[in-house]
Amino acid sequence: MFKLKENQTNTKTELIAGITTFFTMVYIVVVNPIILSDAGVPFEQVFTATIIASVVATLWMALFANYPIAIAPGMGLNAYFAYSVVGAHQGITYQTAFAAVFVAGIIFVILSLTTFREKLMEAIPENLKHGITAGIGLFIAFIGLRLTKIITAHPTNLVTLGDLHSPEVILALVGLAVTLVLMVLGVNGALFFGMVITALIAYFTNQLSFDKGFMSVPSLPEGLIVANPITALTDVIQHSLYTVVFSFILVTIFDTTGTMIGVANQAGLMKNDKLPRARKALLSDSIGTTIGAMFGTSPTTAFIESTSGVAAGGRTGLTSLTVAILFLLSAFFGPLVGAVSGLSAITAPALIIVGSLMMGSISKIRWDKLEEAFPAFLIILSMPLTSSISTGIALGFISYPLLKVVKGKWREVHPLLYLFALLFFYQLAFLQH
């Protein structure tokens, strides 16, 4: 079913890749409820909704698209939901905001059923695709360094070196060293075994404990938050939430498109600069967003942490099927998941190493042509510095057509790029982000 031989992989490799991806991204089932609870949504509701949305979307990716890409509610989109939509607008409850997410999801499904998103993916110039892959690499490495406090905030320089004597930083550096040694020695599943060894060290040094036990029963205290599409559409019209719906669609389209390009490039899944079965793959996040809104979570997106599974050898949907099953099991192991994902030093070394692997795409950018190189450079630079994949893509999309027009090569630019350059300019200049 998953064409393992054709993709030069095996069951053991795919399972280890799935476990690796799961552990690098499972933090979302704890972090997402914490952020959305600031908007008034009950913690238990979001915890269960996050798992439902992740399982449905990732299962779709596994069974219909056969790609090792995991889908879950995206970071950034949840903060936008909690602080810019609910927090900044008087009279807009989280129920109304979920109606906007639901409407965005329905529009998203319709767009994904057409060739639009597929054509958009193909319209992105090759140099920008390499820039997106490298930018995501820098971004996830920066996330790993920041979560473990190897890099911390600085009042003047924004970032600085953290306290190298703190137990968490020492654990992260030891975990990084152990994982690198395993990788250099060519050990299969090095990223996963690096996490296991780091977790054992954390347990025996009293940094990892299971005080709250291991298991709990999931619940949905609010039941279905959005059940009627007509009511949801009425809420959007009544509160004039058009810009909110537009922002959700635009950001999610490019978060997922960018991540899929990055993961597919790294895994060698692109054929003639195109992604086979792209439409089936792109349907996964739109379905996840729609289902997630019904139960109570912000939009879903392809997770950049999927690259850790690809680096561990994942090449097919068996990797993402493993992720989906582990997410399902995590619903009953809330305390255990919370304990492990609460200690970033266990999973962050994998993100840092994967970031370095993805940076290899820089060598494929045509640096001798400034009108091609600078937009790619802008993407690479801005993704980690703005903590946003879609913002990095936006700056690349705006600068690329401009420089091509100046060079007199405007015919080389796909019409869709001009359209999205205008949409991104509008979003950055006039909307909250």
Short mmCIF file of C-alpha atoms in Angstrom, two decimals:
data_model
loop_
_atom_site.label_atom_id
_atom_site.label_comp_id
_atom_site.label_asym_id
_atom_site.label_seq_id
_atom_site.Cartn_x
_atom_site.Cartn_y
_atom_site.Cartn_z
CA MET A 1 0.00 0.00 0.00
CA PHE A 2 2.78 2.46 0.91
CA LYS A 3 5.17 1.28 -1.87
CA LEU A 4 8.08 0.84 0.56
CA LYS A 5 10.45 -0.88 -1.89
CA GLU A 6 9.71 1.65 -4.62
CA ASN A 7 10.64 4.42 -2.17
CA GLN A 8 13.77 2.53 -1.01
CA THR A 9 12.68 2.18 2.61
CA ASN A 10 11.36 -0.50 4.99
CA THR A 11 8.80 -0.89 7.79
CA LYS A 12 11.30 -0.49 10.66
CA THR A 13 12.75 2.72 9.19
CA GLU A 14 9.28 4.18 8.61
CA LEU A 15 8.13 3.36 12.16
CA ILE A 16 11.24 4.94 13.72
CA ALA A 17 10.79 7.98 11.45
CA GLY A 18 7.16 8.29 12.59
CA ILE A 19 8.11 8.06 16.26
CA THR A 20 10.85 10.68 15.70
CA THR A 21 8.44 13.11 14.01
CA PHE A 22 5.84 12.55 16.74
CA PHE A 23 8.21 13.33 19.60
CA THR A 24 9.53 16.49 17.93
CA MET A 25 6.00 17.89 17.40
CA VAL A 26 3.91 16.44 20.26
CA TYR A 27 4.51 19.64 22.26
CA ILE A 28 1.59 21.09 20.26
CA VAL A 29 -0.98 19.09 22.27
CA VAL A 30 0.16 20.95 25.39
CA VAL A 31 1.20 24.35 23.99
CA ASN A 32 -1.91 24.80 21.79
CA PRO A 33 -4.37 24.49 24.72
CA ILE A 34 -2.25 26.88 26.82
CA ILE A 35 -2.40 29.58 24.09
CA LEU A 36 -6.08 29.10 23.17
CA SER A 37 -7.13 29.03 26.85
CA ASP A 38 -6.08 32.72 26.89
CA ALA A 39 -9.05 33.25 24.54
CA GLY A 40 -11.33 31.53 27.07
CA VAL A 41 -11.48 28.07 25.45
CA PRO A 42 -11.39 25.27 28.10
CA PHE A 43 -7.96 23.53 28.23
CA GLU A 44 -9.45 20.00 27.98
CA GLN A 45 -11.53 21.04 24.95
CA VAL A 46 -8.49 22.27 23.00
CA PHE A 47 -6.33 19.30 24.11
CA THR A 48 -8.84 16.83 22.65
CA ALA A 49 -9.65 19.01 19.59
CA THR A 50 -5.93 19.34 18.79
CA ILE A 51 -5.57 15.55 18.78
CA ILE A 52 -8.74 15.00 16.69
CA ALA A 53 -7.66 17.56 14.04
CA SER A 54 -4.09 16.15 13.94
CA VAL A 55 -5.25 12.52 13.63
CA VAL A 56 -7.81 13.23 10.87
CA ALA A 57 -5.47 15.43 8.77
CA THR A 58 -2.37 13.24 9.21
CA LEU A 59 -4.36 10.06 8.42
CA TRP A 60 -5.53 11.71 5.18
CA MET A 61 -1.92 12.54 4.31
CA ALA A 62 -0.85 8.96 5.08
CA LEU A 63 -3.61 7.03 3.34
CA PHE A 64 -4.41 9.21 0.32
CA ALA A 65 -1.20 11.12 -0.45
CA ASN A 66 1.37 8.63 0.91
CA TYR A 67 3.80 11.30 2.18
CA PRO A 68 5.77 11.39 5.47
CA ILE A 69 4.29 14.78 6.40
CA ALA A 70 2.38 15.31 9.65
CA ILE A 71 -0.41 17.89 10.06
CA ALA A 72 -1.47 19.61 13.30
CA PRO A 73 -2.75 23.02 14.51
CA GLY A 74 -0.05 25.55 13.65
CA MET A 75 1.95 27.76 15.98
CA GLY A 76 1.47 31.44 15.15
CA LEU A 77 -2.04 30.83 13.84
CA ASN A 78 -3.15 29.91 17.37
CA ALA A 79 -1.59 33.11 18.77
CA TYR A 80 -3.27 35.15 16.01
CA PHE A 81 -6.60 33.51 16.94
CA ALA A 82 -6.21 34.13 20.69
CA TYR A 83 -4.70 37.63 20.76
CA SER A 84 -5.53 39.35 17.45
CA VAL A 85 -9.01 37.95 16.74
CA VAL A 86 -10.58 37.25 20.15
CA GLY A 87 -8.35 39.45 22.35
CA ALA A 88 -8.31 42.55 20.14
CA HIS A 89 -12.00 42.63 19.14
CA GLN A 90 -14.70 43.56 21.64
CA GLY A 91 -17.77 41.35 21.39
CA ILE A 92 -16.08 38.51 19.46
CA THR A 93 -16.24 35.28 21.48
CA TYR A 94 -14.10 32.26 20.76
CA GLN A 95 -17.20 30.53 19.39
CA THR A 96 -17.56 33.29 16.76
CA ALA A 97 -13.83 33.13 15.99
CA PHE A 98 -14.08 29.35 15.44
CA ALA A 99 -16.92 30.06 13.00
CA ALA A 100 -14.42 32.17 10.99
CA VAL A 101 -11.88 29.32 11.09
CA PHE A 102 -14.60 26.89 9.94
CA VAL A 103 -15.58 29.13 7.00
CA ALA A 104 -11.89 29.52 6.09
CA GLY A 105 -11.58 25.72 6.22
CA ILE A 106 -14.55 25.21 3.87
CA ILE A 107 -13.12 27.74 1.36
CA PHE A 108 -9.78 26.00 1.81
CA VAL A 109 -11.28 22.58 0.97
CA ILE A 110 -12.90 24.04 -2.19
CA LEU A 111 -9.58 25.61 -3.27
CA SER A 112 -7.78 22.31 -2.60
CA LEU A 113 -10.28 20.35 -4.73
CA THR A 114 -9.44 22.56 -7.72
CA THR A 115 -6.03 22.72 -9.40
CA PHE A 116 -5.41 26.17 -7.85
CA ARG A 117 -3.10 25.17 -4.96
CA GLU A 118 -1.31 22.63 -7.16
CA LYS A 119 -0.67 25.27 -9.83
CA LEU A 120 0.52 27.70 -7.15
CA MET A 121 3.07 25.17 -5.91
CA GLU A 122 4.33 24.66 -9.47
CA ALA A 123 4.40 28.43 -10.12
CA ILE A 124 6.98 29.06 -7.38
CA PRO A 125 10.38 29.53 -9.09
CA GLU A 126 13.03 26.90 -8.40
CA ASN A 127 15.38 29.34 -6.62
CA LEU A 128 12.59 30.40 -4.26
CA LYS A 129 11.82 26.73 -3.50
CA HIS A 130 15.46 26.19 -2.49
CA GLY A 131 15.27 29.40 -0.43
CA ILE A 132 12.11 28.12 1.33
CA THR A 133 13.81 24.80 2.19
CA ALA A 134 16.91 26.54 3.59
CA GLY A 135 14.80 29.16 5.39
CA ILE A 136 12.76 26.47 7.12
CA GLY A 137 16.02 24.77 8.11
CA LEU A 138 17.32 27.93 9.78
CA PHE A 139 13.91 28.51 11.37
CA ILE A 140 13.63 25.10 13.04
CA ALA A 141 17.28 25.20 14.17
CA PHE A 142 16.57 28.61 15.75
CA ILE A 143 13.44 27.17 17.42
CA GLY A 144 15.55 24.35 18.88
CA LEU A 145 18.18 26.77 20.20
CA ARG A 146 15.53 29.10 21.64
CA LEU A 147 13.39 26.41 23.32
CA THR A 148 16.41 24.98 25.13
CA LYS A 149 17.58 28.48 26.17
CA ILE A 150 20.96 27.99 24.44
CA ILE A 151 19.89 31.30 22.86
CA THR A 152 17.89 33.74 25.01
CA ALA A 153 16.37 37.22 24.74
CA HIS A 154 18.58 40.31 25.04
CA PRO A 155 17.28 43.86 25.68
CA THR A 156 19.64 45.48 23.12
CA ASN A 157 20.67 42.79 20.63
CA LEU A 158 17.34 40.87 20.76
CA VAL A 159 19.17 37.53 21.17
CA THR A 160 22.28 36.38 23.04
CA LEU A 161 24.00 33.22 24.30
CA GLY A 162 22.13 31.65 27.24
CA ASP A 163 23.47 30.38 30.55
CA LEU A 164 25.70 27.45 29.61
CA HIS A 165 25.74 26.31 33.25
CA SER A 166 21.98 25.77 33.54
CA PRO A 167 20.90 22.09 33.76
CA GLU A 168 18.52 22.43 30.76
CA VAL A 169 21.21 23.89 28.48
CA ILE A 170 23.76 21.25 29.57
CA LEU A 171 21.20 18.49 28.90
CA ALA A 172 20.42 19.94 25.45
CA LEU A 173 24.14 20.16 24.55
CA VAL A 174 24.76 16.59 25.75
CA GLY A 175 21.72 15.41 23.75
CA LEU A 176 23.03 17.28 20.68
CA ALA A 177 26.50 15.72 21.07
CA VAL A 178 25.09 12.18 21.54
CA THR A 179 22.77 12.51 18.51
CA LEU A 180 25.55 13.94 16.31
CA VAL A 181 27.87 11.06 17.24
CA LEU A 182 25.14 8.54 16.33
CA MET A 183 24.47 10.38 13.03
CA VAL A 184 28.16 10.56 12.09
CA LEU A 185 28.55 6.82 12.84
CA GLY A 186 25.62 6.15 10.50
CA VAL A 187 23.36 4.55 13.14
CA ASN A 188 19.83 3.95 11.75
CA GLY A 189 17.27 5.97 13.72
CA ALA A 190 20.02 8.18 15.23
CA LEU A 191 17.63 11.08 15.85
CA PHE A 192 15.15 8.86 17.71
CA PHE A 193 17.79 7.05 19.78
CA GLY A 194 19.36 10.43 20.60
CA MET A 195 16.01 11.49 22.08
CA VAL A 196 15.70 8.24 24.09
CA ILE A 197 19.22 8.61 25.56
CA THR A 198 18.58 12.30 26.38
CA ALA A 199 15.28 11.41 28.07
CA LEU A 200 17.02 8.71 30.18
CA ILE A 201 19.72 11.19 31.23
CA ALA A 202 16.98 13.71 32.11
CA TYR A 203 15.14 11.11 34.21
CA PHE A 204 18.22 10.04 36.19
CA THR A 205 19.26 13.68 36.78
CA ASN A 206 15.74 14.50 38.09
CA GLN A 207 14.93 16.87 35.22
CA LEU A 208 12.19 14.57 33.94
CA SER A 209 9.56 13.30 36.37
CA PHE A 210 6.10 11.75 36.11
CA ASP A 211 4.47 13.22 39.25
CA LYS A 212 1.02 13.43 37.62
CA GLY A 213 1.02 9.79 36.57
CA PHE A 214 0.84 8.52 33.00
CA MET A 215 -2.80 8.25 31.92
CA SER A 216 -5.98 10.37 31.81
CA VAL A 217 -9.35 10.19 30.07
CA PRO A 218 -9.83 12.80 27.28
CA SER A 219 -12.97 14.94 27.29
CA LEU A 220 -14.83 17.57 25.22
CA PRO A 221 -16.59 19.75 27.86
CA GLU A 222 -18.09 22.05 25.18
CA GLY A 223 -19.06 19.27 22.75
CA LEU A 224 -19.19 20.50 19.13
CA ILE A 225 -18.47 24.24 19.02
CA VAL A 226 -19.34 24.70 15.33
CA ALA A 227 -22.01 22.33 14.01
CA ASN A 228 -23.95 24.34 11.43
CA PRO A 229 -22.20 25.83 8.35
CA ILE A 230 -25.06 28.33 7.80
CA THR A 231 -24.77 29.66 11.39
CA ALA A 232 -20.96 29.91 10.99
CA LEU A 233 -21.31 31.91 7.75
CA THR A 234 -23.93 34.17 9.40
CA ASP A 235 -21.52 34.85 12.32
CA VAL A 236 -18.74 35.83 9.89
CA ILE A 237 -21.06 38.22 7.96
CA GLN A 238 -22.63 39.65 11.14
CA HIS A 239 -19.24 40.50 12.70
CA SER A 240 -17.57 41.41 9.35
CA LEU A 241 -14.78 38.88 9.90
CA TYR A 242 -13.76 38.85 6.21
CA THR A 243 -10.16 39.97 6.86
CA VAL A 244 -9.82 37.31 9.57
CA VAL A 245 -10.97 34.58 7.14
CA PHE A 246 -8.64 36.00 4.44
CA SER A 247 -5.65 36.02 6.83
CA PHE A 248 -6.29 32.44 7.97
CA ILE A 249 -6.51 31.24 4.34
CA LEU A 250 -3.45 33.16 3.09
CA VAL A 251 -1.18 32.22 6.00
CA THR A 252 -2.25 28.55 6.06
CA ILE A 253 -1.88 28.16 2.26
CA PHE A 254 1.71 29.34 2.37
CA ASP A 255 2.69 27.73 5.67
CA THR A 256 1.64 24.35 4.27
CA THR A 257 2.91 24.96 0.72
CA GLY A 258 6.28 26.11 2.06
CA THR A 259 6.58 23.19 4.47
CA MET A 260 5.59 20.61 1.85
CA ILE A 261 8.18 21.99 -0.58
CA GLY A 262 10.83 21.93 2.16
CA VAL A 263 10.03 18.38 3.31
CA ALA A 264 9.60 17.01 -0.24
CA ASN A 265 12.89 18.58 -1.39
CA GLN A 266 14.74 17.09 1.57
CA ALA A 267 13.19 13.65 1.02
CA GLY A 268 13.84 13.73 -2.75
CA LEU A 269 10.11 13.35 -3.49
CA MET A 270 9.88 16.16 -6.07
CA LYS A 271 9.70 14.90 -9.65
CA ASN A 272 10.71 17.41 -12.37
CA ASP A 273 10.22 20.23 -9.86
CA LYS A 274 6.64 19.02 -9.19
CA LEU A 275 5.11 17.16 -6.27
CA PRO A 276 3.17 14.05 -7.40
CA ARG A 277 -0.27 13.64 -5.77
CA ALA A 278 -0.04 17.28 -4.67
CA ARG A 279 -3.81 17.83 -4.65
CA LYS A 280 -4.42 14.87 -2.30
CA ALA A 281 -1.64 16.10 -0.02
CA LEU A 282 -2.92 19.68 0.02
CA LEU A 283 -6.43 18.51 0.97
CA SER A 284 -5.15 17.22 4.32
CA ASP A 285 -4.62 20.57 6.05
CA SER A 286 -7.90 22.03 4.73
CA ILE A 287 -9.85 19.03 6.06
CA GLY A 288 -7.95 19.26 9.36
CA THR A 289 -8.76 22.98 9.66
CA THR A 290 -12.49 22.37 9.06
CA ILE A 291 -12.76 19.42 11.49
CA GLY A 292 -10.55 21.18 14.07
CA ALA A 293 -12.76 24.30 14.08
CA MET A 294 -15.83 22.16 14.78
CA PHE A 295 -14.25 20.73 17.95
CA GLY A 296 -12.35 23.84 19.03
CA THR A 297 -8.87 24.46 17.67
CA SER A 298 -7.16 26.96 15.34
CA PRO A 299 -6.16 26.11 11.70
CA THR A 300 -3.96 23.10 10.97
CA THR A 301 -0.84 23.18 8.84
CA ALA A 302 1.95 20.85 7.70
CA PHE A 303 4.52 20.68 10.50
CA ILE A 304 8.12 21.57 9.78
CA GLU A 305 9.08 18.99 12.42
CA SER A 306 8.18 16.38 9.74
CA THR A 307 11.70 17.00 8.45
CA SER A 308 13.08 15.16 11.50
CA GLY A 309 11.23 12.02 10.40
CA VAL A 310 12.52 12.45 6.84
CA ALA A 311 16.06 12.81 8.21
CA ALA A 312 15.46 9.53 10.11
CA GLY A 313 14.65 7.84 6.77
CA GLY A 314 10.88 8.36 6.44
CA ARG A 315 9.75 8.40 2.82
CA THR A 316 6.11 7.24 2.76
CA GLY A 317 2.71 7.57 4.39
CA LEU A 318 3.62 4.79 6.85
CA THR A 319 5.64 7.45 8.70
CA SER A 320 2.64 9.76 8.99
CA LEU A 321 0.31 6.82 9.81
CA THR A 322 2.60 6.10 12.78
CA VAL A 323 2.37 9.76 13.82
CA ALA A 324 -1.45 9.67 13.61
CA ILE A 325 -1.68 6.51 15.75
CA LEU A 326 0.68 7.99 18.36
CA PHE A 327 -1.40 11.20 18.47
CA LEU A 328 -4.50 9.05 19.04
CA LEU A 329 -2.78 7.20 21.90
CA SER A 330 -1.55 10.50 23.39
CA ALA A 331 -5.21 11.43 24.08
CA PHE A 332 -5.13 8.81 26.85
CA PHE A 333 -1.60 9.66 28.04
CA GLY A 334 -1.95 13.41 28.65
CA PRO A 335 0.29 13.53 31.80
CA LEU A 336 3.05 11.44 30.15
CA VAL A 337 2.99 13.54 26.94
CA GLY A 338 2.96 16.74 29.02
CA ALA A 339 6.05 15.64 30.99
CA VAL A 340 8.15 14.63 27.96
CA SER A 341 7.10 17.52 25.67
CA GLY A 342 7.55 19.97 28.56
CA LEU A 343 11.32 19.36 28.49
CA SER A 344 12.55 20.84 25.20
CA ALA A 345 16.11 19.54 25.68
CA ILE A 346 14.86 16.05 24.70
CA THR A 347 13.52 16.98 21.24
CA ALA A 348 15.35 20.21 20.34
CA PRO A 349 18.72 18.59 19.35
CA ALA A 350 16.87 16.79 16.51
CA LEU A 351 15.50 20.12 15.25
CA ILE A 352 18.96 21.74 15.29
CA ILE A 353 20.53 18.85 13.35
CA VAL A 354 17.69 18.69 10.81
CA GLY A 355 18.07 22.47 10.32
CA SER A 356 21.70 21.92 9.32
CA LEU A 357 20.70 19.17 6.84
CA MET A 358 18.10 21.43 5.18
CA MET A 359 20.61 24.24 4.72
CA GLY A 360 22.18 22.19 1.92
CA SER A 361 19.57 23.71 -0.43
CA ILE A 362 21.50 27.00 -0.36
CA SER A 363 24.09 25.50 -2.74
CA LYS A 364 21.39 25.09 -5.43
CA ILE A 365 20.43 28.79 -5.49
CA ARG A 366 21.80 30.76 -8.48
CA TRP A 367 23.80 33.33 -6.53
CA ASP A 368 25.27 34.78 -9.76
CA LYS A 369 21.85 36.28 -10.65
CA LEU A 370 20.88 38.95 -8.11
CA GLU A 371 17.24 39.15 -9.23
CA GLU A 372 16.97 35.40 -8.44
CA ALA A 373 19.29 35.27 -5.44
CA PHE A 374 18.08 38.24 -3.38
CA PRO A 375 14.42 37.12 -3.03
CA ALA A 376 15.70 33.66 -1.96
CA PHE A 377 18.08 35.32 0.52
CA LEU A 378 15.19 37.42 1.87
CA ILE A 379 13.17 34.25 2.50
CA ILE A 380 16.09 32.53 4.26
CA LEU A 381 16.79 35.60 6.42
CA SER A 382 13.23 36.53 7.37
CA MET A 383 11.76 33.11 8.26
CA PRO A 384 13.77 32.70 11.49
CA LEU A 385 13.83 36.43 12.27
CA THR A 386 10.04 36.88 11.97
CA SER A 387 9.23 33.36 13.30
CA SER A 388 6.90 32.89 10.33
CA ILE A 389 7.17 30.73 7.20
CA SER A 390 4.42 32.68 5.42
CA THR A 391 6.05 36.08 6.15
CA GLY A 392 9.33 34.82 4.68
CA ILE A 393 7.50 33.59 1.58
CA ALA A 394 5.58 36.90 1.40
CA LEU A 395 8.79 38.98 1.26
CA GLY A 396 10.24 36.64 -1.38
CA PHE A 397 7.03 36.78 -3.44
CA ILE A 398 6.93 40.60 -3.32
CA SER A 399 10.60 41.15 -4.19
CA TYR A 400 10.90 38.48 -6.94
CA PRO A 401 8.41 40.00 -9.46
CA LEU A 402 9.66 43.54 -8.71
CA LEU A 403 13.26 42.66 -9.53
CA LYS A 404 12.23 40.68 -12.63
CA VAL A 405 10.25 43.69 -13.92
CA VAL A 406 13.25 46.00 -13.33
CA LYS A 407 15.45 43.50 -15.19
CA GLY A 408 12.97 43.52 -18.09
CA LYS A 409 12.16 39.81 -17.59
CA TRP A 410 8.56 40.23 -16.43
CA ARG A 411 7.37 37.53 -18.86
CA GLU A 412 9.37 34.92 -16.88
CA VAL A 413 7.13 35.47 -13.84
CA HIS A 414 4.02 33.29 -13.51
CA PRO A 415 0.78 35.37 -13.32
CA LEU A 416 -0.06 33.75 -9.94
CA LEU A 417 3.11 35.28 -8.48
CA TYR A 418 1.94 38.79 -9.41
CA LEU A 419 -1.44 38.06 -7.82
CA PHE A 420 0.05 36.84 -4.55
CA ALA A 421 2.63 39.63 -4.47
CA LEU A 422 -0.32 42.07 -4.36
CA LEU A 423 -2.22 39.98 -1.77
CA PHE A 424 0.84 39.69 0.47
CA PHE A 425 1.57 43.40 0.16
CA TYR A 426 -2.01 44.13 1.22
CA GLN A 427 -1.77 41.71 4.14
CA LEU A 428 1.57 43.05 5.43
CA ALA A 429 0.64 46.70 4.94
CA PHE A 430 -2.97 46.78 6.17
CA LEU A 431 -3.85 43.66 8.23
CA GLN A 432 -2.84 42.43 11.69
CA HIS A 433 -0.31 39.61 11.57
#
